[in-house]
Coordinates of C-alpha atoms in Angstrom, one line a residue:
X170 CA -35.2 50.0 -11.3
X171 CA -35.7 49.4 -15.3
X172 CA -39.5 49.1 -14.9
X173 CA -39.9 52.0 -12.5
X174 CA -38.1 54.1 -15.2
X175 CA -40.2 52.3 -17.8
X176 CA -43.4 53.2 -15.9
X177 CA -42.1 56.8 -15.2
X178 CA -41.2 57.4 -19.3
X179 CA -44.6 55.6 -20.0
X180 CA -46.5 58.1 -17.4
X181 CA -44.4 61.7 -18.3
X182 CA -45.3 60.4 -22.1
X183 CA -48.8 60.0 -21.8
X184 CA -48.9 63.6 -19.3
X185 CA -47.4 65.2 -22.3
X186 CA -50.0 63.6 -25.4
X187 CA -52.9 65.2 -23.0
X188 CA -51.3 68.2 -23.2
X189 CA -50.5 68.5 -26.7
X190 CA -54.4 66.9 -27.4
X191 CA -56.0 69.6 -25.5
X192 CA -53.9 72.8 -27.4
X193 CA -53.3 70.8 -30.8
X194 CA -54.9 73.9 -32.1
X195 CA -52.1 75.4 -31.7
X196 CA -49.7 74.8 -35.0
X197 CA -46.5 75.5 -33.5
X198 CA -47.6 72.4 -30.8
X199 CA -49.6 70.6 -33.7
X200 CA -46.2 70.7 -35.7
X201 CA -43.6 70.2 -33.0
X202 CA -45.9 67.3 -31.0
X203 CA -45.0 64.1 -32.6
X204 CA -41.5 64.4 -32.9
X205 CA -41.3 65.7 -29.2
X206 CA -43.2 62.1 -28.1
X207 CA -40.5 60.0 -30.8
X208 CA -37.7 61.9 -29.6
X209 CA -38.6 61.3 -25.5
X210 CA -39.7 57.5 -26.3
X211 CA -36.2 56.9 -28.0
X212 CA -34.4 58.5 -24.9
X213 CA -36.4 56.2 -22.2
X214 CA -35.5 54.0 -24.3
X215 CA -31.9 54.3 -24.7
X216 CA -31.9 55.4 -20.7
X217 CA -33.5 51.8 -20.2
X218 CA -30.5 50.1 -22.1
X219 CA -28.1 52.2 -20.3
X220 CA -28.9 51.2 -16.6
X221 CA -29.1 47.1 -18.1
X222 CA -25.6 47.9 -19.0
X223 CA -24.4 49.3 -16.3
X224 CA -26.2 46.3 -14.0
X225 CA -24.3 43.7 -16.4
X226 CA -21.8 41.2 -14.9
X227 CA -19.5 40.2 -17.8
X228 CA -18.6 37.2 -15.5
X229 CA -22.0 35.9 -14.3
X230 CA -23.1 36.5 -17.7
X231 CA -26.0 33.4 -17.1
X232 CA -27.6 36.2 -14.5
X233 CA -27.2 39.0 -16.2
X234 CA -28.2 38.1 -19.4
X235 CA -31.6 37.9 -18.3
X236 CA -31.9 41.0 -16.5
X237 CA -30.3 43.1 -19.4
X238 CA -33.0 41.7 -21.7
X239 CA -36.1 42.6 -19.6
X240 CA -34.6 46.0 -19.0
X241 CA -34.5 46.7 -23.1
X242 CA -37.4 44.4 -23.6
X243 CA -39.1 47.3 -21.2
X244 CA -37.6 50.0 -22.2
X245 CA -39.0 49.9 -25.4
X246 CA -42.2 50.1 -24.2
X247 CA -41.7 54.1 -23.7
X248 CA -40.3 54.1 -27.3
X249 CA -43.7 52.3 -28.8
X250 CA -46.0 54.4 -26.2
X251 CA -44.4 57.6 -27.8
X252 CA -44.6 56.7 -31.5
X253 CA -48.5 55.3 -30.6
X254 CA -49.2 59.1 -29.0
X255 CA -47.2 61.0 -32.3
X256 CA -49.1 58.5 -34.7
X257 CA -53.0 59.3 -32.9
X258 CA -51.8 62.9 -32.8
X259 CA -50.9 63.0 -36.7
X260 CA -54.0 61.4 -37.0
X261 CA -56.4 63.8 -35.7
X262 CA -54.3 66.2 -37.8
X263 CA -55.3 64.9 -40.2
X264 CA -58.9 64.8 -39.5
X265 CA -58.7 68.2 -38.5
X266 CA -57.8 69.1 -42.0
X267 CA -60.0 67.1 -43.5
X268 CA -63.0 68.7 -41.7
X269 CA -61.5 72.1 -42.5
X270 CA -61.5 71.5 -46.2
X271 CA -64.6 69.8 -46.4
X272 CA -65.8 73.2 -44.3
X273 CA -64.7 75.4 -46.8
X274 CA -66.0 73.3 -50.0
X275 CA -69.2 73.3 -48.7
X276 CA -70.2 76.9 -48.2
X277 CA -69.6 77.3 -52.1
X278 CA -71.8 74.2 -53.7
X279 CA -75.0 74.0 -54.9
X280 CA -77.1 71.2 -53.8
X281 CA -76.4 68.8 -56.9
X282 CA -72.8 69.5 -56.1
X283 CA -73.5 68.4 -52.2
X284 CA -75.2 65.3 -53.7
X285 CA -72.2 64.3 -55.6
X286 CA -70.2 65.3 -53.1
X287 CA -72.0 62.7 -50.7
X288 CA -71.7 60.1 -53.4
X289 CA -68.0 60.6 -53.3
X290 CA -67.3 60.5 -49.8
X291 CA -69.5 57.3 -50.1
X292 CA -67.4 56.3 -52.7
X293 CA -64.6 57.3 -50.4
X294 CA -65.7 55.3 -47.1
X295 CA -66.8 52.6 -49.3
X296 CA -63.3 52.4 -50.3
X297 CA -61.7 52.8 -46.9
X298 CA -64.1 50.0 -45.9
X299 CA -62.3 47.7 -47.9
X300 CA -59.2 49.2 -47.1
X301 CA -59.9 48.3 -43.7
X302 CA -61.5 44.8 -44.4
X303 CA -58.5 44.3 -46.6
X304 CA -56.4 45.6 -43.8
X305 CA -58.2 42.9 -41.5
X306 CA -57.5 40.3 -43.6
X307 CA -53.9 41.1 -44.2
X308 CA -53.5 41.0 -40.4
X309 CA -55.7 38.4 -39.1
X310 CA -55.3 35.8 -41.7
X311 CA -53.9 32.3 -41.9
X312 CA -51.2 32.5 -44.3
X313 CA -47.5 33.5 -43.6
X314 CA -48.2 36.8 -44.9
X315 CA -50.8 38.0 -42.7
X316 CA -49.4 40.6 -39.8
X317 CA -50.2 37.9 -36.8
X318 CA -47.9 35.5 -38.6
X319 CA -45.1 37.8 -39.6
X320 CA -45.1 39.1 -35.8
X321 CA -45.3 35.0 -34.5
X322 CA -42.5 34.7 -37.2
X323 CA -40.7 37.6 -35.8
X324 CA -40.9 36.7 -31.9
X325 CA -39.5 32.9 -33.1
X326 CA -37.0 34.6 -34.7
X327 CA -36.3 36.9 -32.1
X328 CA -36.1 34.3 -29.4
X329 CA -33.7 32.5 -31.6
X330 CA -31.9 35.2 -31.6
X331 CA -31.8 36.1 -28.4
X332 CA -30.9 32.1 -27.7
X333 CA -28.1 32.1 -29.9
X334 CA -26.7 35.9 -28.3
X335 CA -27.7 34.0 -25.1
X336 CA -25.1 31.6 -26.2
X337 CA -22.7 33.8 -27.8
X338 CA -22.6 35.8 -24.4
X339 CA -21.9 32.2 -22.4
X340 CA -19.7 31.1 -25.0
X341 CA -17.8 34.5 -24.7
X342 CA -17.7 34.5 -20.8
X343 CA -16.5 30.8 -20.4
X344 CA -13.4 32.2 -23.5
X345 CA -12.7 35.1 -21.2
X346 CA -13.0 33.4 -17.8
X347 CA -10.8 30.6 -19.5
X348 CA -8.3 33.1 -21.6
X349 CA -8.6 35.0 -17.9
X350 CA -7.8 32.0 -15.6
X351 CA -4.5 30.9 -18.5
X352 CA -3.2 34.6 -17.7
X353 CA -3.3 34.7 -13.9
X354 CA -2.2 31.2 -13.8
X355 CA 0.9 32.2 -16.3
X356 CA 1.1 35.8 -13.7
X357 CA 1.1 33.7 -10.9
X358 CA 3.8 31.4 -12.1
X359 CA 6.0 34.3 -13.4
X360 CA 5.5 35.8 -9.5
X361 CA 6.2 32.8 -8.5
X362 CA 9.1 32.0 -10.4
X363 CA 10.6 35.6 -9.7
X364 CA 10.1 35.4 -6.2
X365 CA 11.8 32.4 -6.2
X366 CA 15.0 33.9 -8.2
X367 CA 15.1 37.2 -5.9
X368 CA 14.8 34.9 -2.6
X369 CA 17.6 32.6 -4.0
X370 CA 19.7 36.0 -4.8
X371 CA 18.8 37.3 -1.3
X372 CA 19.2 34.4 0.7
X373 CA 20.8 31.9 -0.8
X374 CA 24.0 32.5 0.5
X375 CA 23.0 32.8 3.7
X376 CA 21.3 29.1 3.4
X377 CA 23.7 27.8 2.3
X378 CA 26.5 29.0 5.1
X379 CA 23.3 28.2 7.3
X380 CA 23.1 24.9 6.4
X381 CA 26.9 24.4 6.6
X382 CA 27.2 25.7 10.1
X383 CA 24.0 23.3 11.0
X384 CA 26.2 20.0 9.3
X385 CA 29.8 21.3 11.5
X386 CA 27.1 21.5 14.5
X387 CA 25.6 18.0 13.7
X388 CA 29.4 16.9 13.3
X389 CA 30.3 18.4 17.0
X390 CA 27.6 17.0 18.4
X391 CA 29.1 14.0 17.0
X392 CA 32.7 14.2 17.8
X393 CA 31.8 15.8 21.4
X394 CA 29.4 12.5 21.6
X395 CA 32.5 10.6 21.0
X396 CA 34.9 12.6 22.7
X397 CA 32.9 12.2 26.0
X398 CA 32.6 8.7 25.5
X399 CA 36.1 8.7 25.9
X400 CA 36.0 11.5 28.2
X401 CA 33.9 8.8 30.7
X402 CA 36.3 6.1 29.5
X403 CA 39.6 8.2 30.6
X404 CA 37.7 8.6 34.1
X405 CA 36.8 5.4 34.5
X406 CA 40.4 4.1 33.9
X407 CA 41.7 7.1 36.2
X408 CA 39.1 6.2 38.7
X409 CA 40.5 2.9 38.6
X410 CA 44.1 3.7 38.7
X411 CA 43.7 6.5 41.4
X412 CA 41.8 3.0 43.5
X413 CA 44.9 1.2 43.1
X414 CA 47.2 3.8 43.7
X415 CA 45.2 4.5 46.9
X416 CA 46.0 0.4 47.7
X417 CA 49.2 1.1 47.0
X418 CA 49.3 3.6 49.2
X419 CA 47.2 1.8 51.8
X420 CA 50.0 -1.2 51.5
X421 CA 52.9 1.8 51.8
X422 CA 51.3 2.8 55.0
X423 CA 50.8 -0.8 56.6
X424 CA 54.2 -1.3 55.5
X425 CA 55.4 2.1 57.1
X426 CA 53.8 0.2 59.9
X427 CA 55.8 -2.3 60.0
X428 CA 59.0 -0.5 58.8
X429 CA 58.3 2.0 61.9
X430 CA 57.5 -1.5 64.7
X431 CA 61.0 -3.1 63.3
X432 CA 63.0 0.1 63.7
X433 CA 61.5 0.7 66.8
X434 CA 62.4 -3.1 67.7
X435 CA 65.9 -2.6 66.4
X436 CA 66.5 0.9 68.3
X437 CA 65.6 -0.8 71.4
X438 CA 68.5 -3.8 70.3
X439 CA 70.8 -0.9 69.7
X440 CA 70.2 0.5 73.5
X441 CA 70.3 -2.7 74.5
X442 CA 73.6 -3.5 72.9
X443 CA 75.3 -0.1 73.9
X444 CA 73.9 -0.7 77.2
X445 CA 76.2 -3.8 77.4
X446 CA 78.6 -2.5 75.6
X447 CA 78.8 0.3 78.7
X448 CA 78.6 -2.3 81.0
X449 CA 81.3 -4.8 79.2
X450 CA 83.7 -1.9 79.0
X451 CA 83.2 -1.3 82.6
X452 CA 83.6 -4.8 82.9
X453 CA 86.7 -4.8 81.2
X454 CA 87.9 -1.3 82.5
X455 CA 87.9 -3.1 85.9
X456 CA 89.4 -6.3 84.4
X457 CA 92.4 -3.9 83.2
X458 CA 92.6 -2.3 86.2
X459 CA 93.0 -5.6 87.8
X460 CA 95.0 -7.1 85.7
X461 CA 97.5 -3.9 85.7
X462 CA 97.9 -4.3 88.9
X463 CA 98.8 -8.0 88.5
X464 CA 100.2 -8.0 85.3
X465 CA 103.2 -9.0 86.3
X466 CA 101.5 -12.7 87.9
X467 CA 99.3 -12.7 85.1
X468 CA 100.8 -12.0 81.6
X469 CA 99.3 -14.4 79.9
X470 CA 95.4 -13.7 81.4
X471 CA 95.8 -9.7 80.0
X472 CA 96.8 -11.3 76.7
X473 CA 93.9 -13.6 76.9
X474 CA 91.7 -10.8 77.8
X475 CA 92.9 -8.3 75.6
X476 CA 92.2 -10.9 72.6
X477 CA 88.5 -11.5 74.0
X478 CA 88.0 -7.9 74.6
X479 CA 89.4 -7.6 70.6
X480 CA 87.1 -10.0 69.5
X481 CA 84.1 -8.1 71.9
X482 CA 84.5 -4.7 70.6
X483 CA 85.1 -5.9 66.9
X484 CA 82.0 -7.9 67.1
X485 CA 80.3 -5.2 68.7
X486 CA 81.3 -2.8 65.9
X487 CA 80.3 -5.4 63.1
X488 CA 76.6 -5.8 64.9
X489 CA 76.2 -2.1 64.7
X490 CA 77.4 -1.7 61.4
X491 CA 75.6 -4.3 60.2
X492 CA 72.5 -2.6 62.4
X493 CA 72.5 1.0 60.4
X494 CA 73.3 -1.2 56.7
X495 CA 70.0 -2.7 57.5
X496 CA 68.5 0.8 58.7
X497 CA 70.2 2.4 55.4
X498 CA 68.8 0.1 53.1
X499 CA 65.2 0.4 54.7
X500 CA 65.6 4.1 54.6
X501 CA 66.7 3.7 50.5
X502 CA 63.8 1.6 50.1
X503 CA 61.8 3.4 51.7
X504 CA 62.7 6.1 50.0
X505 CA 62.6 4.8 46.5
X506 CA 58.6 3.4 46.9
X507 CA 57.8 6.8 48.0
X508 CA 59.9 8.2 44.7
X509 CA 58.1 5.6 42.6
X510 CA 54.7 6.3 43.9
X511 CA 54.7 9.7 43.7
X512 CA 56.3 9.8 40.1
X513 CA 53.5 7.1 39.4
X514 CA 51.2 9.4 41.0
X515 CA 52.2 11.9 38.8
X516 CA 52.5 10.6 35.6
X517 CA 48.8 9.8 35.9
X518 CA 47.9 13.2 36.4
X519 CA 50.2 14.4 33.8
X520 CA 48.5 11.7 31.3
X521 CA 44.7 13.0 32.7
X522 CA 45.8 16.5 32.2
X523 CA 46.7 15.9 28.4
X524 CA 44.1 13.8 28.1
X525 CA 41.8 16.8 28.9
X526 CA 43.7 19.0 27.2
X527 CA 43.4 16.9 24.0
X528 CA 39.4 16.0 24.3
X529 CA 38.8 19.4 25.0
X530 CA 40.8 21.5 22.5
X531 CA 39.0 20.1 19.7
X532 CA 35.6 21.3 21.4
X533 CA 37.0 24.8 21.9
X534 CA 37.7 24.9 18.1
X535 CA 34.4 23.9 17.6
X536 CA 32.8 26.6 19.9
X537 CA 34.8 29.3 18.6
X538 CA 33.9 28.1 14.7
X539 CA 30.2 28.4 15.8
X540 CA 30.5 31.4 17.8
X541 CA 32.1 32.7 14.2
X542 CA 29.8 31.5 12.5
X543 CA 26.8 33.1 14.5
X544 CA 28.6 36.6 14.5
X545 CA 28.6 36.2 10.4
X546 CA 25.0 35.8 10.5
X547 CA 24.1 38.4 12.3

């Protein structure tokens, strides 16, 4: 884009030295001409430097270093195309007047005077031919002070110059992009570190009741780890006790058994024995009535039978007293294995319902503690 405007100031610059050539008659053009062609060279020029600027990259300064040098380096050349065009056209001003004066001189001489008039203007080219060779010399010699070697001395100095602001610029950009990189690095820490502070403000309350409720859950999890462990434990002995209970009560049952085969043995001894019981007392009803009526030829057998039927009935009466002792005490024992067995029976339940109770109340507390500690966070 620089050397398209370049080319376009170098074009509308060149348009506008035709124009002012071809009416440079005119002294209001003649006048106004070369300062119109500086002025227009100065602003290509400055419009030159003004787009490099604009295209320069402070950070990729080894880039567009280059660029913004080509762009001035070109830009001028509108500046130096407009001061060449202004210098040719004060030139042929000059010539112009010249030509005009000479006009006017002429018309009034005499021919001696046009003679010595030649011989100065031959004086005068004579001396602007040695201006010139003069001029020559002074720019095509050898030395340091001819014009070639003041402009070879001038482009080394300008390219040193141009190195060193080459190196000033990349000096310059690695300070900045350094100084730049410190600063957001010292930002970024202070964001950092403020962030930090307002999430420890914010949450850190809530972290910390966070991690408490997570070290009572871990510490459940532990004590309801134990606490079944003892929970299984407690059911194995129960297990245990409710298997020999259950023998116990298997042995109860055989023994109701046997309890129920004797009493049915004895409760057929006790028909037996009232059945001849009924049939002695008949026996001896009819041995009364017999001996009534011969009681008076035999005293002594009545008294003889009265002490056998004594001894008959009392032994009869101890049998079946001794008969329902026996049936008493297997009734009491009876009735106190049942008693024990049954308060056994119980106080295992009792002892597995407390055992429950106690395994388990500490897990409620638990639950409820986490279930209040849940509601807090939300």
């Amino acid at each position: 884009m620089i050397h398209n405007m370049a080319y376009f100031g170098v074009g509308l610059i060149t348009l506008m030295f035709l124009i002012f050539v071809m009416n440079r008659r005119n002294k209001s053009i003649q006048e106004l001409a070369p300062g119109i062609l500086i002025t227009t060279g100065i602003f290509f020029t400055f419009v030159g430097i003004a787009i490099g600027l604009v295209h320069f990259n402070a950070d990729n300064v080894d880039d567009s270093l280059p660029t913004l040098l080509n762009g001035i380096k070109t830009a001028f050349w509108a500046s130096a195309t407009g001061v060449f065009f202004a210098l040719i056209i004060k030139i042929l001003d000059i010539f112009d007047l010249t030509r005009t004066n000479e006009s006017s001189a002429v018309e009034g001489m005499s021919i001696d005077d046009i003679v010595t008039y030649q011989a100065k203007q031959t004086d005068v080219l004579v001396e602007i031919l040695r201006s010139i060779k003069n001029m020559h010399s002074s720019i095509a010699a050898q030395d340091d002070s001819s014009l070639v070697s003041q402009i070879a001395l001038l482009r080394d100095d300008s390219n040193k110059k141009s190195d060193a602001l080459r190196q000033e610029f990349r000096d310059f950009a690695a300070t900045m992009a350094e100084n730049n990189s410190k600063i957001f690095i010292e930002a970024l820490k202070d964001v950092i570190k403020n962030f930090n502070d307002k999430i420890s403000e914010q949450f850190g309350d809530n972290f910390k009741q966070l991690n408490q409720a997570v070290e009572k859950t871990v510490i459940w999890q532990e004590n309801y780890r134990n606490q079944m462990a003892q929970s299984i434990e407690t059911m194995t002995l129960i297990a245990s006790m409710l298997e020999s209970q259950a023998h116990d009560y298997s042995i109860i049952v055989s023994n109701s058994a046997e309890f129920e085969s004797h009493v049915s043995a004895m409760g057929r001894s006790l028909e037996e024995i009232t059945f001849q019981r009924e049939q002695l007392q008949s026996m001896i009803h009819s041995l009364v009535n017999f001996l009534e009526s011969a009681s008076d030829s035999l005293p002594l057998i009545g008294q003889k039978v009265d002490d056998m039927t004594e001894r008959l009935v009392k032994g009869m009466n101890e049998a079946t007293e001794e008969v329902q002792k026996q049936v008493t005490i297997l009734d009491h024992e009876l009735e106190i294995a049942l008693k024990r067995s049954l308060e056994g029976l119980g106080q295992q339940l009792a002892s597995l319902s407390n055992k429950f109770v106690q395994d388990y109340t500490p897990l409620t507390e638990k639950l409820r503690e986490v279930v209040a500690l849940a509601a807090k966070q939300r």
